[in-house]
């Protein structure tokens, strides 16, 4: 619990403890832990897919001469899609 509190307070760039580690450390039933971790992983997958879609959209726009993103470097496009 202390590790999660420190993480929430200081928000370090590298997590002190992951959500999954926190759930596994709790004194809950295995079924409850598995359900929560499954939901966390599913949400992570959705978020990753959304980032890919955002980046693909930006790439498409960067090839359109009428777009303000036209000619933008791939690196800048990826970074913009991740932010």
CSV table of N, CA, C and O in Angstrom, one decimal:
chain,number,residue,atom,x,y,z
A,1,UNK,N,0.8,-1.2,0.0
A,1,UNK,CA,0.0,0.0,0.0
A,1,UNK,C,0.9,1.3,0.0
A,1,UNK,O,0.6,2.2,-0.7
A,2,UNK,N,2.0,1.2,0.7
A,2,UNK,CA,2.9,2.4,0.8
A,2,UNK,C,3.5,2.7,-0.5
A,2,UNK,O,3.6,3.8,-0.9
A,3,UNK,N,3.9,1.6,-1.3
A,3,UNK,CA,4.5,1.8,-2.6
A,3,UNK,C,3.5,2.5,-3.5
A,3,UNK,O,3.9,3.4,-4.3
A,4,UNK,N,2.2,2.1,-3.5
A,4,UNK,CA,1.2,2.7,-4.3
A,4,UNK,C,1.0,4.2,-3.9
A,4,UNK,O,0.9,5.1,-4.8
A,5,UNK,N,1.0,4.4,-2.6
A,5,UNK,CA,0.8,5.8,-2.2
A,5,UNK,C,2.0,6.7,-2.6
A,5,UNK,O,1.7,7.8,-3.0
A,6,UNK,N,3.2,6.2,-2.5
A,6,UNK,CA,4.4,6.9,-2.9
A,6,UNK,C,4.3,7.2,-4.4
A,6,UNK,O,4.6,8.3,-4.9
A,7,UNK,N,3.9,6.2,-5.2
A,7,UNK,CA,3.8,6.4,-6.6
A,7,UNK,C,2.8,7.4,-7.0
A,7,UNK,O,3.0,8.3,-7.8
A,8,UNK,N,1.6,7.4,-6.3
A,8,UNK,CA,0.6,8.4,-6.6
A,8,UNK,C,1.0,9.8,-6.2
A,8,UNK,O,0.7,10.8,-6.9
A,9,UNK,N,1.8,9.9,-5.1
A,9,UNK,CA,2.2,11.2,-4.6
A,9,UNK,C,3.3,11.8,-5.5
A,9,UNK,O,3.3,12.9,-5.9
A,10,UNK,N,4.3,11.0,-5.9
A,10,UNK,CA,5.5,11.5,-6.6
A,10,UNK,C,5.4,11.3,-8.1
A,10,UNK,O,6.1,11.9,-8.9
A,11,UNK,N,4.6,10.3,-8.6
A,11,UNK,CA,4.5,10.0,-10.0
A,11,UNK,C,5.8,9.9,-10.7
A,11,UNK,O,6.1,10.7,-11.6
A,12,UNK,N,6.6,9.0,-10.3
A,12,UNK,CA,8.0,8.8,-10.9
A,12,UNK,C,7.8,8.4,-12.4
A,12,UNK,O,6.8,7.7,-12.7
A,13,UNK,N,8.8,8.7,-13.2
A,13,UNK,CA,8.7,8.2,-14.6
A,13,UNK,C,8.7,6.7,-14.8
A,13,UNK,O,8.1,6.2,-15.7
A,14,UNK,N,9.4,6.0,-13.9
A,14,UNK,CA,9.4,4.6,-13.9
A,14,UNK,C,8.6,4.2,-12.7
A,14,UNK,O,8.9,4.6,-11.5
A,15,UNK,N,7.5,3.4,-12.9
A,15,UNK,CA,6.6,3.0,-11.7
A,15,UNK,C,7.4,2.3,-10.6
A,15,UNK,O,8.2,1.5,-10.9
A,16,UNK,N,7.0,2.7,-9.4
A,16,UNK,CA,7.5,2.0,-8.2
A,16,UNK,C,6.9,0.6,-8.1
A,16,UNK,O,7.5,-0.4,-7.8
A,17,UNK,N,5.6,0.6,-8.5
A,17,UNK,CA,4.8,-0.7,-8.5
A,17,UNK,C,3.8,-0.6,-9.6
A,17,UNK,O,3.2,0.5,-9.8
A,18,UNK,N,3.6,-1.6,-10.3
A,18,UNK,CA,2.6,-1.6,-11.4
A,18,UNK,C,1.2,-1.9,-10.7
A,18,UNK,O,1.1,-2.4,-9.6
A,19,UNK,N,0.2,-1.7,-11.5
A,19,UNK,CA,-1.2,-2.0,-11.0
A,19,UNK,C,-1.3,-3.5,-10.8
A,19,UNK,O,-1.9,-3.9,-9.8
A,20,UNK,N,-0.8,-4.3,-11.6
A,20,UNK,CA,-0.8,-5.7,-11.5
A,20,UNK,C,-0.1,-6.2,-10.2
A,20,UNK,O,-0.6,-7.0,-9.5
A,21,UNK,N,1.1,-5.6,-10.0
A,21,UNK,CA,1.8,-6.0,-8.8
A,21,UNK,C,1.0,-5.6,-7.5
A,21,UNK,O,1.0,-6.4,-6.5
A,22,UNK,N,0.4,-4.5,-7.6
A,22,UNK,CA,-0.4,-4.0,-6.4
A,22,UNK,C,-1.6,-5.0,-6.2
A,22,UNK,O,-1.8,-5.4,-5.1
A,23,UNK,N,-2.3,-5.3,-7.3
A,23,UNK,CA,-3.4,-6.2,-7.1
A,23,UNK,C,-3.0,-7.6,-6.6
A,23,UNK,O,-3.6,-8.1,-5.7
A,24,UNK,N,-1.9,-8.1,-7.1
A,24,UNK,CA,-1.4,-9.4,-6.6
A,24,UNK,C,-0.9,-9.4,-5.2
A,24,UNK,O,-1.0,-10.4,-4.5
A,25,UNK,N,-0.5,-8.2,-4.7
A,25,UNK,CA,-0.1,-8.1,-3.3
A,25,UNK,C,-1.3,-8.0,-2.3
A,25,UNK,O,-1.1,-8.2,-1.1
A,26,UNK,N,-2.5,-7.7,-2.8
A,26,UNK,CA,-3.6,-7.5,-2.0
A,26,UNK,C,-4.1,-8.9,-1.4
A,26,UNK,O,-3.9,-9.9,-2.1
A,27,UNK,N,-4.7,-8.9,-0.3
A,27,UNK,CA,-5.2,-10.1,0.3
A,27,UNK,C,-6.7,-10.3,-0.2
A,27,UNK,O,-7.6,-10.3,0.6
A,28,UNK,N,-6.8,-10.5,-1.5
A,28,UNK,CA,-8.1,-10.8,-2.1
A,28,UNK,C,-8.1,-12.2,-2.6
A,28,UNK,O,-7.1,-12.8,-2.8
A,29,UNK,N,-9.3,-12.7,-3.0
A,29,UNK,CA,-9.4,-14.0,-3.5
A,29,UNK,C,-8.7,-14.0,-4.9
A,29,UNK,O,-8.6,-13.0,-5.6
A,30,UNK,N,-8.2,-15.2,-5.3
A,30,UNK,CA,-7.5,-15.3,-6.6
A,30,UNK,C,-8.5,-15.0,-7.7
A,30,UNK,O,-8.0,-14.3,-8.7
A,31,UNK,N,-9.7,-15.3,-7.6
A,31,UNK,CA,-10.7,-15.0,-8.6
A,31,UNK,C,-10.9,-13.5,-8.8
A,31,UNK,O,-10.9,-13.0,-9.9
A,32,UNK,N,-11.0,-12.8,-7.7
A,32,UNK,CA,-11.1,-11.4,-7.8
A,32,UNK,C,-9.9,-10.7,-8.4
A,32,UNK,O,-10.0,-9.9,-9.3
A,33,UNK,N,-8.7,-11.2,-8.0
A,33,UNK,CA,-7.4,-10.7,-8.6
A,33,UNK,C,-7.4,-10.9,-10.1
A,33,UNK,O,-7.0,-10.0,-10.8
A,34,UNK,N,-7.7,-12.1,-10.5
A,34,UNK,CA,-7.7,-12.5,-11.9
A,34,UNK,C,-8.6,-11.6,-12.7
A,34,UNK,O,-8.3,-11.2,-13.8
A,35,UNK,N,-9.8,-11.4,-12.2
A,35,UNK,CA,-10.8,-10.5,-12.9
A,35,UNK,C,-10.3,-9.1,-13.1
A,35,UNK,O,-10.4,-8.5,-14.1
A,36,UNK,N,-9.7,-8.6,-12.0
A,36,UNK,CA,-9.2,-7.2,-12.1
A,36,UNK,C,-8.0,-7.1,-13.0
A,36,UNK,O,-8.0,-6.2,-13.9
A,37,UNK,N,-7.1,-8.0,-12.9
A,37,UNK,CA,-5.9,-8.0,-13.8
A,37,UNK,C,-6.4,-8.2,-15.3
A,37,UNK,O,-5.9,-7.6,-16.2
A,38,UNK,N,-7.3,-9.1,-15.5
A,38,UNK,CA,-7.8,-9.3,-16.9
A,38,UNK,C,-8.4,-8.0,-17.4
A,38,UNK,O,-8.1,-7.6,-18.6
A,39,UNK,N,-9.2,-7.3,-16.6
A,39,UNK,CA,-9.8,-6.0,-17.0
A,39,UNK,C,-8.7,-4.9,-17.3
A,39,UNK,O,-8.7,-4.2,-18.3
A,40,UNK,N,-7.6,-4.9,-16.5
A,40,UNK,CA,-6.5,-4.0,-16.7
A,40,UNK,C,-5.8,-4.3,-18.0
A,40,UNK,O,-5.6,-3.4,-18.8
A,41,UNK,N,-5.6,-5.5,-18.3
A,41,UNK,CA,-4.9,-5.9,-19.5
A,41,UNK,C,-5.8,-5.6,-20.7
A,41,UNK,O,-5.2,-5.1,-21.8
A,42,UNK,N,-7.1,-5.9,-20.6
A,42,UNK,CA,-8.0,-5.5,-21.8
A,42,UNK,C,-8.0,-4.0,-22.0
A,42,UNK,O,-8.0,-3.6,-23.2
A,43,UNK,N,-8.0,-3.2,-21.0
A,43,UNK,CA,-8.0,-1.8,-21.1
A,43,UNK,C,-6.6,-1.3,-21.7
A,43,UNK,O,-6.6,-0.4,-22.6
A,44,UNK,N,-5.5,-2.0,-21.4
A,44,UNK,CA,-4.2,-1.6,-22.0
A,44,UNK,C,-4.2,-1.9,-23.4
A,44,UNK,O,-3.7,-1.1,-24.2
A,45,UNK,N,-4.8,-3.0,-23.8
A,45,UNK,CA,-4.9,-3.4,-25.3
A,45,UNK,C,-5.7,-2.4,-26.0
A,45,UNK,O,-5.3,-1.9,-27.1
A,46,UNK,N,-6.8,-2.0,-25.5
A,46,UNK,CA,-7.7,-0.9,-26.1
A,46,UNK,C,-6.9,0.4,-26.3
A,46,UNK,O,-6.9,1.0,-27.3
A,47,UNK,N,-6.2,0.8,-25.2
A,47,UNK,CA,-5.4,2.0,-25.3
A,47,UNK,C,-4.3,1.9,-26.3
A,47,UNK,O,-4.1,2.9,-27.0
A,48,UNK,N,-3.6,0.8,-26.4
A,48,UNK,CA,-2.6,0.6,-27.4
A,48,UNK,C,-3.2,0.7,-28.8
A,48,UNK,O,-2.6,1.3,-29.7
A,49,UNK,N,-4.3,0.0,-29.1
A,49,UNK,CA,-5.0,0.1,-30.4
A,49,UNK,C,-5.3,1.5,-30.7
A,49,UNK,O,-5.2,2.0,-31.9
A,50,UNK,N,-5.9,2.3,-29.8
A,50,UNK,CA,-6.2,3.7,-30.0
A,50,UNK,C,-5.0,4.5,-30.4
A,50,UNK,O,-5.1,5.4,-31.2
A,51,UNK,N,-3.9,4.3,-29.7
A,51,UNK,CA,-2.7,5.0,-30.1
A,51,UNK,C,-2.2,4.7,-31.5
A,51,UNK,O,-1.8,5.6,-32.2
A,52,UNK,N,-2.3,3.4,-31.9
A,52,UNK,CA,-1.9,3.0,-33.3
A,52,UNK,C,-2.9,3.7,-34.3
A,52,UNK,O,-2.4,4.3,-35.3
A,53,UNK,N,-4.1,3.8,-34.0
A,53,UNK,CA,-5.1,4.4,-34.9
A,53,UNK,C,-4.8,5.9,-35.0
A,53,UNK,O,-4.8,6.5,-36.0
A,54,UNK,N,-4.5,6.5,-33.8
A,54,UNK,CA,-4.1,8.0,-33.8
A,54,UNK,C,-2.9,8.2,-34.7
A,54,UNK,O,-2.8,9.2,-35.5
A,55,UNK,N,-1.9,7.4,-34.5
A,55,UNK,CA,-0.6,7.5,-35.3
A,55,UNK,C,-0.9,7.3,-36.8
A,55,UNK,O,-0.4,8.1,-37.6
A,56,UNK,N,-1.7,6.3,-37.1
A,56,UNK,CA,-2.0,6.1,-38.5
A,56,UNK,C,-2.8,7.2,-39.1
A,56,UNK,O,-2.6,7.6,-40.3
A,57,UNK,N,-3.7,7.8,-38.4
A,57,UNK,CA,-4.4,9.0,-38.8
A,57,UNK,C,-3.5,10.1,-39.1
A,57,UNK,O,-3.6,10.8,-40.1
A,58,UNK,N,-2.5,10.4,-38.2
A,58,UNK,CA,-1.6,11.4,-38.4
A,58,UNK,C,-0.7,11.2,-39.6
A,58,UNK,O,-0.3,12.1,-40.4
A,59,UNK,N,-0.3,9.9,-39.8
A,59,UNK,CA,0.5,9.6,-41.0
A,59,UNK,C,-0.2,9.9,-42.3
A,59,UNK,O,0.3,10.5,-43.2
A,60,UNK,N,-1.5,9.5,-42.3
A,60,UNK,CA,-2.3,9.8,-43.5
A,60,UNK,C,-2.4,11.3,-43.7
A,60,UNK,O,-2.3,11.8,-44.8
A,61,UNK,N,-2.6,12.1,-42.6
A,61,UNK,CA,-2.7,13.5,-42.8
A,61,UNK,C,-1.4,14.2,-43.2
A,61,UNK,O,-1.4,15.2,-44.0
A,62,UNK,N,-0.3,13.5,-42.8
A,62,UNK,CA,1.0,14.1,-43.2
A,62,UNK,C,1.3,14.0,-44.7
A,62,UNK,O,2.2,14.6,-45.2
A,63,UNK,N,0.5,13.2,-45.4
A,63,UNK,CA,0.8,13.0,-46.8
A,63,UNK,C,-0.2,13.9,-47.6
A,63,UNK,O,-0.1,13.9,-48.9
A,64,UNK,N,-1.1,14.6,-47.0
A,64,UNK,CA,-2.0,15.5,-47.6
A,64,UNK,C,-1.4,16.9,-47.7
A,64,UNK,O,-1.2,17.5,-46.7
A,65,UNK,N,-1.2,17.4,-48.9
A,65,UNK,CA,-0.6,18.7,-49.0
A,65,UNK,C,-1.4,19.8,-48.4
A,65,UNK,O,-0.9,20.9,-48.1
A,66,UNK,N,-2.7,19.6,-48.2
A,66,UNK,CA,-3.5,20.6,-47.6
A,66,UNK,C,-3.5,20.6,-46.1
A,66,UNK,O,-4.1,21.5,-45.5
A,67,UNK,N,-2.9,19.6,-45.5
A,67,UNK,CA,-2.9,19.4,-44.1
A,67,UNK,C,-1.8,20.2,-43.5
A,67,UNK,O,-0.7,20.3,-44.0
A,68,UNK,N,-2.0,20.7,-42.2
A,68,UNK,CA,-0.9,21.4,-41.5
A,68,UNK,C,0.2,20.4,-41.1
A,68,UNK,O,1.2,20.8,-40.7
A,69,UNK,N,-0.1,19.1,-41.2
A,69,UNK,CA,0.9,18.1,-40.8
A,69,UNK,C,1.7,17.7,-42.0
A,69,UNK,O,2.6,16.8,-41.9
A,70,UNK,N,1.4,18.2,-43.2
A,70,UNK,CA,2.1,17.8,-44.4
A,70,UNK,C,3.6,17.9,-44.3
A,70,UNK,O,4.1,18.9,-43.8
A,71,UNK,N,4.3,16.8,-44.6
A,71,UNK,CA,5.8,16.8,-44.6
A,71,UNK,C,6.4,16.6,-43.2
A,71,UNK,O,7.6,16.6,-43.0
A,72,UNK,N,5.5,16.4,-42.2
A,72,UNK,CA,6.0,16.1,-40.8
A,72,UNK,C,6.8,14.8,-40.8
A,72,UNK,O,6.5,13.9,-41.4
A,73,UNK,N,7.9,14.8,-40.0
A,73,UNK,CA,8.8,13.6,-40.0
A,73,UNK,C,8.0,12.5,-39.3
A,73,UNK,O,7.2,12.7,-38.4
A,74,UNK,N,8.4,11.3,-39.6
A,74,UNK,CA,7.8,10.1,-39.0
A,74,UNK,C,8.0,10.1,-37.5
A,74,UNK,O,7.0,9.8,-36.7
A,75,UNK,N,9.1,10.5,-37.1
A,75,UNK,CA,9.4,10.5,-35.6
A,75,UNK,C,8.5,11.5,-34.9
A,75,UNK,O,7.9,11.2,-33.9
A,76,UNK,N,8.3,12.7,-35.5
A,76,UNK,CA,7.4,13.7,-34.9
A,76,UNK,C,6.0,13.2,-34.9
A,76,UNK,O,5.2,13.5,-34.0
A,77,UNK,N,5.6,12.5,-36.0
A,77,UNK,CA,4.2,12.0,-36.1
A,77,UNK,C,4.0,11.0,-35.0
A,77,UNK,O,3.0,11.0,-34.3
A,78,UNK,N,4.9,10.1,-34.8
A,78,UNK,CA,4.8,9.0,-33.8
A,78,UNK,C,4.7,9.7,-32.4
A,78,UNK,O,3.9,9.3,-31.6
A,79,UNK,N,5.6,10.6,-32.1
A,79,UNK,CA,5.6,11.3,-30.8
A,79,UNK,C,4.3,12.0,-30.6
A,79,UNK,O,3.7,12.0,-29.5
A,80,UNK,N,3.7,12.7,-31.6
A,80,UNK,CA,2.5,13.4,-31.5
A,80,UNK,C,1.3,12.4,-31.2
A,80,UNK,O,0.4,12.7,-30.4
A,81,UNK,N,1.4,11.2,-31.8
A,81,UNK,CA,0.4,10.2,-31.6
A,81,UNK,C,0.4,9.6,-30.2
A,81,UNK,O,-0.5,9.1,-29.7
A,82,UNK,N,1.6,9.6,-29.6
A,82,UNK,CA,1.8,9.0,-28.3
A,82,UNK,C,1.5,10.0,-27.2
A,82,UNK,O,1.2,9.6,-26.0
A,83,UNK,N,1.5,11.3,-27.5
A,83,UNK,CA,1.2,12.3,-26.4
A,83,UNK,C,-0.3,12.4,-26.2
A,83,UNK,O,-1.1,12.1,-26.8
